[in-house]
Amino acid sequence: MNLDLRLDTSGDFYARKFQPTKREDTLILNMGPQHPSTHGVLRIILEIDGEYILRAEPVLGYIHRMHEKMAEVMSYPQYLPNPARTDYLHGLAWNWAHVAAVERLMGLEVPERAEYIRVITCELNRITSHLLWWGAYLLDLGAFTPIMYAFDDRERIQDILQRITGSRLTYCYYRFGGVSNDIDDRFIEETRKQCSRMKPRFKMFKDLVTDNFILRKRVEEIGEIPADTCRKYGATGPVLRGSGVPYDVRRAEPYSVYDRFDFNIPSYDTCDAMGRYLVRMDEMQESIKIIEQALDTLPEGDYIMPKAPKKPKPPAGDVYFALEGARGKIGFHLVSDGDKSPYRLKLRAPGFSNLSLFSEVSEGVLIADAVSILGSLDLVIP
Amino acid sequence: MSEENAKPEKAPDKEKEVKKKEEPQVPKYTGYDYDCFLAPQELLKAVTKLDHADFFLEDVSCVDMQEGFQVVYHFDRFSQPGRVVLRVMISRENPEIPSIYDIFPGAAWHERECFDFFGVRFTGHPNLIPLLLDPEHQGPPPLLKEETALKDLNQLYPDRVHTPVSPDSEEFVKEINNCSNQKSRNQS
């Protein structure tokens, strides 16, 4: 019998390529890809000295689905359901970015009512995304109860959206030149009710969680990301605003009808996980403000352009369309050769850039704090 | 005989196509506030200037076309929003381009992604290994197009100027300093 029962300790491709520091008394540890705090299938190779991280390197791509290639072999309408699958928590924003990039290239005008409907539904979706992040982040930090409160509100919003869009998570609601279905009085009434229901709940969330001493110990002065690091890595969204830069695509590069609404862009210059936490909590309230204004001024008219092309063939050329998703700046770079499918479609996922700064930020922190930092980046891995 | 018959039939079709293209379908605003072509050896100089002008890197993308790979860099700015796009053409036979990792460390992953999908090699990159694809992936990079499907620059960007700009030129410096999406929207 010649059985070698020793484990192969050389590791896989990424473990062998990992460049540790030159110290000899350290341990290489894999966090993930099935670790619950890595949300989805993210794997992080850590070099640790006791509980402290010396080097960290994220390994991703375990469930990469090559949406960019799919775009090239599908026609524009066939690709409509795809973008929402890239970020399953804020699907409508991705859906929007896709249709808006095509609209921009074709010079399509969208009816005003459709723009308002898009704003309302996209903001509702942003709230659900932030609520899930809030619950899951606190779950990472060891608090179980808040996710129950978060899901209470989240489910109600999903019920509202389900009636109109037909789905609860991976939405495919927007069409080239409008939306697929008009909103009705019941939707408006339910949305208003939900908005007024949620307002006092933020106060309760603050009393219950935000002011909690244990939480503050876990997030304050943890994972400090200076504004210049954000710039060097291209981090956007709440990560950037938590570092004191009030940059929001809705204001910086106004699209749709966002320039008609009065809302603040919350930013905190503490640069730590608490800053990012507070930005998201404030953002939900700003979203409610936007929704209420949009409902008050909702114009009558078509919900989709009467002669909207079912099978668009944009002219040759390229456009870039950016919008503000729950995680940051979503970018679509669309190159068309005048055919029925894109020549090249590049998707900019905000989480990709946000995560790439993790290895710099996590140097020298405790493993438990790294979990807190990862959660505060609000990752969606695929 | 058949060829002679076929020719006059095709000719009017082509005329129709040309007429269709002439219709003003050009988008009012393309999302780009400054769009320029660069020679590969001048890329680092241009990116350094963008870094000094307070830009951040949005993404690095690549388009496969007849002339070679077009590597596309998108930059934007927090303080005065405006998108700058740098386009660099490199050959298909020897797809090499300097890495901008030293200036923007955030480019590391974007460059690895391009390496995965197109096989573009970024010289000076510290860790150019597969990021999203399986490291044991066999065969050509997934986003390469078949030769018959390739289009050239004039087909893809009909109304653009494709002559490289020098990052030292006054025009470049002026454009990136004044770049703003408010301005270009008002003009259109």
PDB file of C-alpha atoms in Angstrom, chain A residues 116-273:
ATOM      1  CA  TYR A 116     -41.438  59.670 -13.079  1.00  0.00           C
ATOM      2  CA  ILE A 117     -42.465  56.025 -12.815  1.00  0.00           C
ATOM      3  CA  ARG A 118     -38.854  55.022 -13.271  1.00  0.00           C
ATOM      4  CA  VAL A 119     -37.714  57.372 -10.524  1.00  0.00           C
ATOM      5  CA  ILE A 120     -40.383  56.121  -8.096  1.00  0.00           C
ATOM      6  CA  THR A 121     -39.761  52.418  -8.678  1.00  0.00           C
ATOM      7  CA  CYS A 122     -35.982  52.772  -8.751  1.00  0.00           C
ATOM      8  CA  GLU A 123     -35.995  54.645  -5.437  1.00  0.00           C
ATOM      9  CA  LEU A 124     -38.296  52.040  -3.880  1.00  0.00           C
ATOM     10  CA  ASN A 125     -35.831  49.424  -5.016  1.00  0.00           C
ATOM     11  CA  ARG A 126     -32.960  51.416  -3.523  1.00  0.00           C
ATOM     12  CA  ILE A 127     -34.711  51.385  -0.156  1.00  0.00           C
ATOM     13  CA  THR A 128     -35.163  47.597  -0.304  1.00  0.00           C
ATOM     14  CA  SER A 129     -31.507  47.223  -1.186  1.00  0.00           C
ATOM     15  CA  HIS A 130     -30.351  49.390   1.705  1.00  0.00           C
ATOM     16  CA  LEU A 131     -32.740  47.621   4.090  1.00  0.00           C
ATOM     17  CA  LEU A 132     -31.324  44.237   3.192  1.00  0.00           C
ATOM     18  CA  TRP A 133     -27.797  45.579   3.560  1.00  0.00           C
ATOM     19  CA  TRP A 134     -28.708  46.987   6.959  1.00  0.00           C
ATOM     20  CA  GLY A 135     -30.117  43.707   8.214  1.00  0.00           C
ATOM     21  CA  ALA A 136     -27.331  41.580   6.781  1.00  0.00           C
ATOM     22  CA  TYR A 137     -24.576  43.888   8.000  1.00  0.00           C
ATOM     23  CA  LEU A 138     -25.878  43.742  11.536  1.00  0.00           C
ATOM     24  CA  LEU A 139     -26.208  40.005  11.195  1.00  0.00           C
ATOM     25  CA  ASP A 140     -22.488  39.929  10.339  1.00  0.00           C
ATOM     26  CA  LEU A 141     -21.780  41.955  13.445  1.00  0.00           C
ATOM     27  CA  GLY A 142     -23.785  39.573  15.598  1.00  0.00           C
ATOM     28  CA  ALA A 143     -27.167  41.276  15.925  1.00  0.00           C
ATOM     29  CA  PHE A 144     -29.969  39.034  14.785  1.00  0.00           C
ATOM     30  CA  THR A 145     -33.109  41.051  15.482  1.00  0.00           C
ATOM     31  CA  PRO A 146     -32.700  44.018  13.089  1.00  0.00           C
ATOM     32  CA  ILE A 147     -32.976  41.908   9.946  1.00  0.00           C
ATOM     33  CA  MET A 148     -36.486  40.958  11.004  1.00  0.00           C
ATOM     34  CA  TYR A 149     -37.467  44.613  11.141  1.00  0.00           C
ATOM     35  CA  ALA A 150     -35.719  45.248   7.840  1.00  0.00           C
ATOM     36  CA  PHE A 151     -37.549  42.410   6.122  1.00  0.00           C
ATOM     37  CA  ASP A 152     -40.879  43.615   7.472  1.00  0.00           C
ATOM     38  CA  ASP A 153     -40.544  46.817   5.449  1.00  0.00           C
ATOM     39  CA  ARG A 154     -38.707  45.181   2.589  1.00  0.00           C
ATOM     40  CA  GLU A 155     -41.445  42.641   1.981  1.00  0.00           C
ATOM     41  CA  ARG A 156     -44.093  45.358   1.946  1.00  0.00           C
ATOM     42  CA  ILE A 157     -42.187  47.310  -0.712  1.00  0.00           C
ATOM     43  CA  GLN A 158     -41.629  44.153  -2.706  1.00  0.00           C
ATOM     44  CA  ASP A 159     -45.364  43.468  -2.638  1.00  0.00           C
ATOM     45  CA  ILE A 160     -45.957  46.939  -4.040  1.00  0.00           C
ATOM     46  CA  LEU A 161     -43.375  46.453  -6.771  1.00  0.00           C
ATOM     47  CA  GLN A 162     -44.541  42.940  -7.581  1.00  0.00           C
ATOM     48  CA  ARG A 163     -48.009  44.094  -8.581  1.00  0.00           C
ATOM     49  CA  ILE A 164     -46.585  46.534 -11.108  1.00  0.00           C
ATOM     50  CA  THR A 165     -43.396  44.917 -12.340  1.00  0.00           C
ATOM     51  CA  GLY A 166     -44.286  41.257 -11.997  1.00  0.00           C
ATOM     52  CA  SER A 167     -41.227  40.262 -10.009  1.00  0.00           C
ATOM     53  CA  ARG A 168     -39.770  40.672  -6.572  1.00  0.00           C
ATOM     54  CA  LEU A 169     -36.027  40.559  -7.044  1.00  0.00           C
ATOM     55  CA  THR A 170     -34.663  40.444 -10.580  1.00  0.00           C
ATOM     56  CA  TYR A 171     -36.798  43.068 -12.204  1.00  0.00           C
ATOM     57  CA  CYS A 172     -37.278  43.563 -15.914  1.00  0.00           C
ATOM     58  CA  TYR A 173     -39.670  46.476 -15.943  1.00  0.00           C
ATOM     59  CA  TYR A 174     -38.223  49.225 -18.091  1.00  0.00           C
ATOM     60  CA  ARG A 175     -38.483  49.117 -21.859  1.00  0.00           C
ATOM     61  CA  PHE A 176     -36.842  51.136 -24.589  1.00  0.00           C
ATOM     62  CA  GLY A 177     -38.848  54.341 -24.543  1.00  0.00           C
ATOM     63  CA  GLY A 178     -40.745  53.799 -21.302  1.00  0.00           C
ATOM     64  CA  VAL A 179     -41.896  51.107 -18.904  1.00  0.00           C
ATOM     65  CA  SER A 180     -43.844  47.912 -19.522  1.00  0.00           C
ATOM     66  CA  ASN A 181     -46.847  48.660 -17.363  1.00  0.00           C
ATOM     67  CA  ASP A 182     -48.555  51.802 -16.120  1.00  0.00           C
ATOM     68  CA  ILE A 183     -48.938  52.465 -12.414  1.00  0.00           C
ATOM     69  CA  ASP A 184     -52.456  52.757 -11.017  1.00  0.00           C
ATOM     70  CA  ASP A 185     -54.179  54.442  -8.093  1.00  0.00           C
ATOM     71  CA  ARG A 186     -53.681  51.436  -5.866  1.00  0.00           C
ATOM     72  CA  PHE A 187     -49.929  51.569  -6.421  1.00  0.00           C
ATOM     73  CA  ILE A 188     -49.858  55.274  -5.586  1.00  0.00           C
ATOM     74  CA  GLU A 189     -51.971  54.789  -2.489  1.00  0.00           C
ATOM     75  CA  GLU A 190     -49.933  51.834  -1.234  1.00  0.00           C
ATOM     76  CA  THR A 191     -46.657  53.650  -1.877  1.00  0.00           C
ATOM     77  CA  ARG A 192     -47.840  56.705   0.034  1.00  0.00           C
ATOM     78  CA  LYS A 193     -48.963  54.517   2.903  1.00  0.00           C
ATOM     79  CA  GLN A 194     -45.613  52.729   2.953  1.00  0.00           C
ATOM     80  CA  CYS A 195     -43.711  56.026   2.913  1.00  0.00           C
ATOM     81  CA  SER A 196     -45.614  57.375   5.869  1.00  0.00           C
ATOM     82  CA  ARG A 197     -45.236  54.040   7.636  1.00  0.00           C
ATOM     83  CA  MET A 198     -41.478  54.054   7.225  1.00  0.00           C
ATOM     84  CA  LYS A 199     -40.758  57.577   8.437  1.00  0.00           C
ATOM     85  CA  PRO A 200     -41.205  56.881  12.163  1.00  0.00           C
ATOM     86  CA  ARG A 201     -39.410  53.576  11.748  1.00  0.00           C
ATOM     87  CA  PHE A 202     -36.123  55.286  10.963  1.00  0.00           C
ATOM     88  CA  LYS A 203     -36.325  56.915  14.367  1.00  0.00           C
ATOM     89  CA  MET A 204     -36.931  53.474  15.848  1.00  0.00           C
ATOM     90  CA  PHE A 205     -34.000  52.005  13.877  1.00  0.00           C
ATOM     91  CA  LYS A 206     -31.817  54.763  15.274  1.00  0.00           C
ATOM     92  CA  ASP A 207     -32.910  54.159  18.855  1.00  0.00           C
ATOM     93  CA  LEU A 208     -32.688  50.415  18.499  1.00  0.00           C
ATOM     94  CA  VAL A 209     -29.459  50.025  16.561  1.00  0.00           C
ATOM     95  CA  THR A 210     -27.575  53.140  15.530  1.00  0.00           C
ATOM     96  CA  ASP A 211     -27.194  54.489  19.041  1.00  0.00           C
ATOM     97  CA  ASN A 212     -26.300  51.084  20.387  1.00  0.00           C
ATOM     98  CA  PHE A 213     -23.035  51.111  22.277  1.00  0.00           C
ATOM     99  CA  ILE A 214     -21.915  47.684  21.034  1.00  0.00           C
ATOM    100  CA  LEU A 215     -22.540  48.589  17.405  1.00  0.00           C
ATOM    101  CA  ARG A 216     -20.595  51.810  17.705  1.00  0.00           C
ATOM    102  CA  LYS A 217     -17.638  49.898  19.089  1.00  0.00           C
ATOM    103  CA  ARG A 218     -17.716  47.704  16.011  1.00  0.00           C
ATOM    104  CA  VAL A 219     -17.991  50.436  13.386  1.00  0.00           C
ATOM    105  CA  GLU A 220     -16.498  53.652  14.695  1.00  0.00           C
ATOM    106  CA  GLU A 221     -12.915  54.260  13.586  1.00  0.00           C
ATOM    107  CA  ILE A 222     -12.915  50.942  11.777  1.00  0.00           C
ATOM    108  CA  GLY A 223     -11.825  50.722   8.152  1.00  0.00           C
ATOM    109  CA  GLU A 224     -10.851  54.288   7.522  1.00  0.00           C
ATOM    110  CA  ILE A 225     -10.775  55.075   3.800  1.00  0.00           C
ATOM    111  CA  PRO A 226      -9.378  58.537   3.021  1.00  0.00           C
ATOM    112  CA  ALA A 227     -11.080  60.393   0.188  1.00  0.00           C
ATOM    113  CA  ASP A 228      -7.945  60.226  -1.949  1.00  0.00           C
ATOM    114  CA  THR A 229      -7.846  56.424  -1.682  1.00  0.00           C
ATOM    115  CA  CYS A 230     -11.419  56.399  -2.973  1.00  0.00           C
ATOM    116  CA  ARG A 231     -10.317  58.482  -5.927  1.00  0.00           C
ATOM    117  CA  LYS A 232      -7.324  56.289  -6.705  1.00  0.00           C
ATOM    118  CA  TYR A 233      -9.474  53.170  -6.668  1.00  0.00           C
ATOM    119  CA  GLY A 234     -12.539  54.687  -8.269  1.00  0.00           C
ATOM    120  CA  ALA A 235     -14.774  53.946  -5.304  1.00  0.00           C
ATOM    121  CA  THR A 236     -18.192  55.572  -5.544  1.00  0.00           C
ATOM    122  CA  GLY A 237     -21.556  55.537  -3.851  1.00  0.00           C
ATOM    123  CA  PRO A 238     -21.964  55.371  -0.076  1.00  0.00           C
ATOM    124  CA  VAL A 239     -18.308  54.342   0.286  1.00  0.00           C
ATOM    125  CA  LEU A 240     -17.204  57.637  -1.217  1.00  0.00           C
ATOM    126  CA  ARG A 241     -19.844  59.695   0.554  1.00  0.00           C
ATOM    127  CA  GLY A 242     -18.847  58.073   3.823  1.00  0.00           C
ATOM    128  CA  SER A 243     -15.417  59.569   3.149  1.00  0.00           C
ATOM    129  CA  GLY A 244     -16.741  63.090   2.969  1.00  0.00           C
ATOM    130  CA  VAL A 245     -17.148  63.597  -0.787  1.00  0.00           C
ATOM    131  CA  PRO A 246     -20.771  64.480  -1.608  1.00  0.00           C
ATOM    132  CA  TYR A 247     -20.623  62.972  -5.086  1.00  0.00           C
ATOM    133  CA  ASP A 248     -23.809  61.450  -6.414  1.00  0.00           C
ATOM    134  CA  VAL A 249     -24.466  60.794 -10.091  1.00  0.00           C
ATOM    135  CA  ARG A 250     -28.071  61.901  -9.629  1.00  0.00           C
ATOM    136  CA  ARG A 251     -26.736  65.372  -8.890  1.00  0.00           C
ATOM    137  CA  ALA A 252     -23.366  65.383 -10.661  1.00  0.00           C
ATOM    138  CA  GLU A 253     -24.530  64.084 -14.001  1.00  0.00           C
ATOM    139  CA  PRO A 254     -28.306  64.483 -13.786  1.00  0.00           C
ATOM    140  CA  TYR A 255     -30.228  61.920 -15.763  1.00  0.00           C
ATOM    141  CA  SER A 256     -33.953  61.450 -16.195  1.00  0.00           C
ATOM    142  CA  VAL A 257     -35.915  63.975 -14.078  1.00  0.00           C
ATOM    143  CA  TYR A 258     -33.753  63.940 -10.961  1.00  0.00           C
ATOM    144  CA  ASP A 259     -32.906  67.607 -11.403  1.00  0.00           C
ATOM    145  CA  ARG A 260     -36.535  68.484 -10.552  1.00  0.00           C
ATOM    146  CA  PHE A 261     -36.497  67.012  -7.060  1.00  0.00           C
ATOM    147  CA  ASP A 262     -35.266  68.511  -3.872  1.00  0.00           C
ATOM    148  CA  PHE A 263     -33.070  66.079  -1.963  1.00  0.00           C
ATOM    149  CA  ASN A 264     -29.859  66.143   0.006  1.00  0.00           C
ATOM    150  CA  ILE A 265     -26.749  64.118  -0.613  1.00  0.00           C
ATOM    151  CA  PRO A 266     -25.723  62.857   2.809  1.00  0.00           C
ATOM    152  CA  SER A 267     -22.005  62.645   3.417  1.00  0.00           C
ATOM    153  CA  TYR A 268     -19.914  62.057   6.519  1.00  0.00           C
ATOM    154  CA  ASP A 269     -16.247  62.892   6.743  1.00  0.00           C
ATOM    155  CA  THR A 270     -15.430  60.341   9.428  1.00  0.00           C
ATOM    156  CA  CYS A 271     -14.241  58.007   6.616  1.00  0.00           C
ATOM    157  CA  ASP A 272     -14.969  54.932   8.763  1.00  0.00           C
ATOM    158  CA  ALA A 273     -17.573  52.167   8.634  1.00  0.00           C
TER     159      ALA A 273
END
